[in-house]
Short mmCIF file of C-alpha atoms in Angstrom, two decimals:
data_model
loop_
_atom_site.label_atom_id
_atom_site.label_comp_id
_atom_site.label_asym_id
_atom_site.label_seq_id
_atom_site.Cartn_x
_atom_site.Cartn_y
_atom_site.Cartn_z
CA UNK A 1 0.00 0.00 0.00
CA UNK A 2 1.48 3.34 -1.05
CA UNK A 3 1.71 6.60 1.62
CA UNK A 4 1.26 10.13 1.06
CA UNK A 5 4.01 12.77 1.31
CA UNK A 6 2.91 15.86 2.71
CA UNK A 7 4.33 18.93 1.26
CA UNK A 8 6.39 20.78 4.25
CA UNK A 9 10.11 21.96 4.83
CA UNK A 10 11.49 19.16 2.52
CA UNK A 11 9.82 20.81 -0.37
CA UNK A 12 12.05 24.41 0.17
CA UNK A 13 15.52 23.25 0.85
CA UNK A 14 16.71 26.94 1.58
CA UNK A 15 15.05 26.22 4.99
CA UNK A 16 18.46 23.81 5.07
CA UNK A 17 21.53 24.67 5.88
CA UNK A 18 23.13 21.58 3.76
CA UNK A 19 26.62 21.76 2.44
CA UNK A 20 27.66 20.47 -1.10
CA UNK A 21 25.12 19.87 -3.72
CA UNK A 22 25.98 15.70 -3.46
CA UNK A 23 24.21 15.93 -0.13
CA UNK A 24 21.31 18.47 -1.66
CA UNK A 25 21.31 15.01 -4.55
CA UNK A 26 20.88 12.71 -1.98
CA UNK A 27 17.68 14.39 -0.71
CA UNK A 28 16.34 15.01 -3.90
CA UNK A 29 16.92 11.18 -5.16
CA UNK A 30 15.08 9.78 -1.88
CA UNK A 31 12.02 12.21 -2.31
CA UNK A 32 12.12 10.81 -6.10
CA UNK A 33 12.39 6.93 -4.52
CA UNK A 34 9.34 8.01 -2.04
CA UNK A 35 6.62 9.57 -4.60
CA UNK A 36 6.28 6.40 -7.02
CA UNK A 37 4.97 3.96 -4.74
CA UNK A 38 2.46 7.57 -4.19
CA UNK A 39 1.98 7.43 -8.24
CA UNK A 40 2.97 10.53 -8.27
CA UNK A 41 5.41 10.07 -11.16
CA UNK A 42 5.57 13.37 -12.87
CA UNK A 43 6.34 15.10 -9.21
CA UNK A 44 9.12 12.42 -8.37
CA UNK A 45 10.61 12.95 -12.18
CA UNK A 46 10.99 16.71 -10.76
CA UNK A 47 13.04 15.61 -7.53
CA UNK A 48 14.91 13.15 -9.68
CA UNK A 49 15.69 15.92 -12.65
CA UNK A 50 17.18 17.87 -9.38
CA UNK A 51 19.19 14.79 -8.66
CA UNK A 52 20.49 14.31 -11.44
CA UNK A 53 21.23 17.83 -12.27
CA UNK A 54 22.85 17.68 -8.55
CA UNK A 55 25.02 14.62 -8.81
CA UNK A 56 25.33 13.73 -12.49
CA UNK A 57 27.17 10.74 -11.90
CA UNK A 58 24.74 9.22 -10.02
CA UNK A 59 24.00 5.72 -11.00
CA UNK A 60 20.36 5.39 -9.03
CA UNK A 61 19.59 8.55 -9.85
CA UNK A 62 19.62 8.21 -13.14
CA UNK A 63 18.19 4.92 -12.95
CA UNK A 64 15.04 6.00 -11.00
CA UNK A 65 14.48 9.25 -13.58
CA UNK A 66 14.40 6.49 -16.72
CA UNK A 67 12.42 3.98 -14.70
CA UNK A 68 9.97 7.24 -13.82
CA UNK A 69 9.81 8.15 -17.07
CA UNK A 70 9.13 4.64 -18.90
CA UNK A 71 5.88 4.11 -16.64
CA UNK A 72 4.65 8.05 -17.80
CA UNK A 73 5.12 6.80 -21.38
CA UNK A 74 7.98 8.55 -22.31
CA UNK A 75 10.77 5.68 -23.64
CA UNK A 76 12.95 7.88 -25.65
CA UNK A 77 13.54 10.33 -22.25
CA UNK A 78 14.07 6.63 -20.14
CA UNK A 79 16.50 5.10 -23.29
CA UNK A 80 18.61 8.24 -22.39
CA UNK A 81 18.64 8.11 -18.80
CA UNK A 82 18.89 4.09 -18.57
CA UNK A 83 21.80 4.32 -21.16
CA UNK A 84 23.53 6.82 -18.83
CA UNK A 85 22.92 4.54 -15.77
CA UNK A 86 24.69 1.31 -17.64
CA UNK A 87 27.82 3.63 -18.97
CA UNK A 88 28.22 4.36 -15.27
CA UNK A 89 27.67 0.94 -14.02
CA UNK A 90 27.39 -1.62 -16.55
CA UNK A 91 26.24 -4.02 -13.59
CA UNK A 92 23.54 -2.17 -13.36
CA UNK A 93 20.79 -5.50 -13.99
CA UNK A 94 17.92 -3.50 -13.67
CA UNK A 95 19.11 -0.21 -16.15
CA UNK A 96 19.69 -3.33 -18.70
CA UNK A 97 16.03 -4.63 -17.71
CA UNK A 98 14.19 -1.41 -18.06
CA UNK A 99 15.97 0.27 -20.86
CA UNK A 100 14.79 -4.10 -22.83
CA UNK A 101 11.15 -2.37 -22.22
CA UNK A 102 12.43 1.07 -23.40
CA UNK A 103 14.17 0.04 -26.56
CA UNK A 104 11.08 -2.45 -27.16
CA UNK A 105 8.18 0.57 -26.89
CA UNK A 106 10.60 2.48 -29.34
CA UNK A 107 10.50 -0.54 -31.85
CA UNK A 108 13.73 -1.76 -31.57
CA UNK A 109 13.53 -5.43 -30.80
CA UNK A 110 16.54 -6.69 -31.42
CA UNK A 111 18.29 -3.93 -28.77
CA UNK A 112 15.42 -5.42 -26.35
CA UNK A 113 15.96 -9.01 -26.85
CA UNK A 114 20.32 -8.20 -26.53
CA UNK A 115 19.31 -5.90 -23.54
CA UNK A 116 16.59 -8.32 -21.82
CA UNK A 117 19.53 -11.02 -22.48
CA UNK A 118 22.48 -8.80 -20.58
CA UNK A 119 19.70 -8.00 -17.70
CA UNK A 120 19.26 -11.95 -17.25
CA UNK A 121 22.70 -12.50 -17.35
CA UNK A 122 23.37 -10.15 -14.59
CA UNK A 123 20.48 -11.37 -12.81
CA UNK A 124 18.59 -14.49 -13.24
CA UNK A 125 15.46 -13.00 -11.53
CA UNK A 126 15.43 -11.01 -15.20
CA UNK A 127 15.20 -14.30 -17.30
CA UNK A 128 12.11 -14.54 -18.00
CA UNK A 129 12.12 -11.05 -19.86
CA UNK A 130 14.22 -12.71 -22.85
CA UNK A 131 11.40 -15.36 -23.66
CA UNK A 132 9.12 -12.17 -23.89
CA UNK A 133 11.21 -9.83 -25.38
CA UNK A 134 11.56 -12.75 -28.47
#
């Protein structure tokens, strides 16, 4: 069962006095983690754009903002981010999983099927993806 988040101080970090925008990331990636089990997607895609713009590098970050925007129907914006996430971390089982589904809503099946197959590799709970993505 999902949980509300109430707008309060969170919402205005200059009510902070945090030092170093990697720490100002890390906020805005877990209020991105929090609002999808809320469904409020497009909200957590704004915390996780400020995580991202925060902390470039950041593998999850990244990772959440394609995942985000793959459920809101956007696969060319989660292709990006989800191909960003593997560069960083090409362990990364689940980027490989979700950009299969991102790469398959854009058409291109055989980048799904390679994808699905690296994501099952990585992770066996992914196998079953590669019978679907064939």
């Amino acid at each position: 069962r999902g949980f509300s988040v109430t707008p309060g101080p969170i919402d205005d970090l200059g009510e902070f006095d945090l030092e170093g925008d990697l720490l100002r990331a890390g906020l805005f990636l877990a209020r991105g983690r929090l609002l999808p089990s809320d469904a409020d997607l497009e909200r957590a895609r704004y915390w996780l754009d400020e995580a991202v713009g925060r902390d470039p590098n950041s593998v999850e970050a990244r990772f959440q903002r394609g995942r985000a925007a793959l459920i809101l129907g956007d696969p060319r914006a989660a292709l990006a981010d989800l191909s960003e996430a593997i560069r960083l971390d090409p362990c990364a089982a689940a980027a490989w999983y979700f950009r299969a589904y991102a790469r398959q809503d854009l058409g291109d099946y055989d980048g799904a099927r390679s994808d699905a197959t690296v994501a099952a590799e990585l992770n066996p709970d992914y196998a079953g993806i590669v019978e679907s993505a064939e």
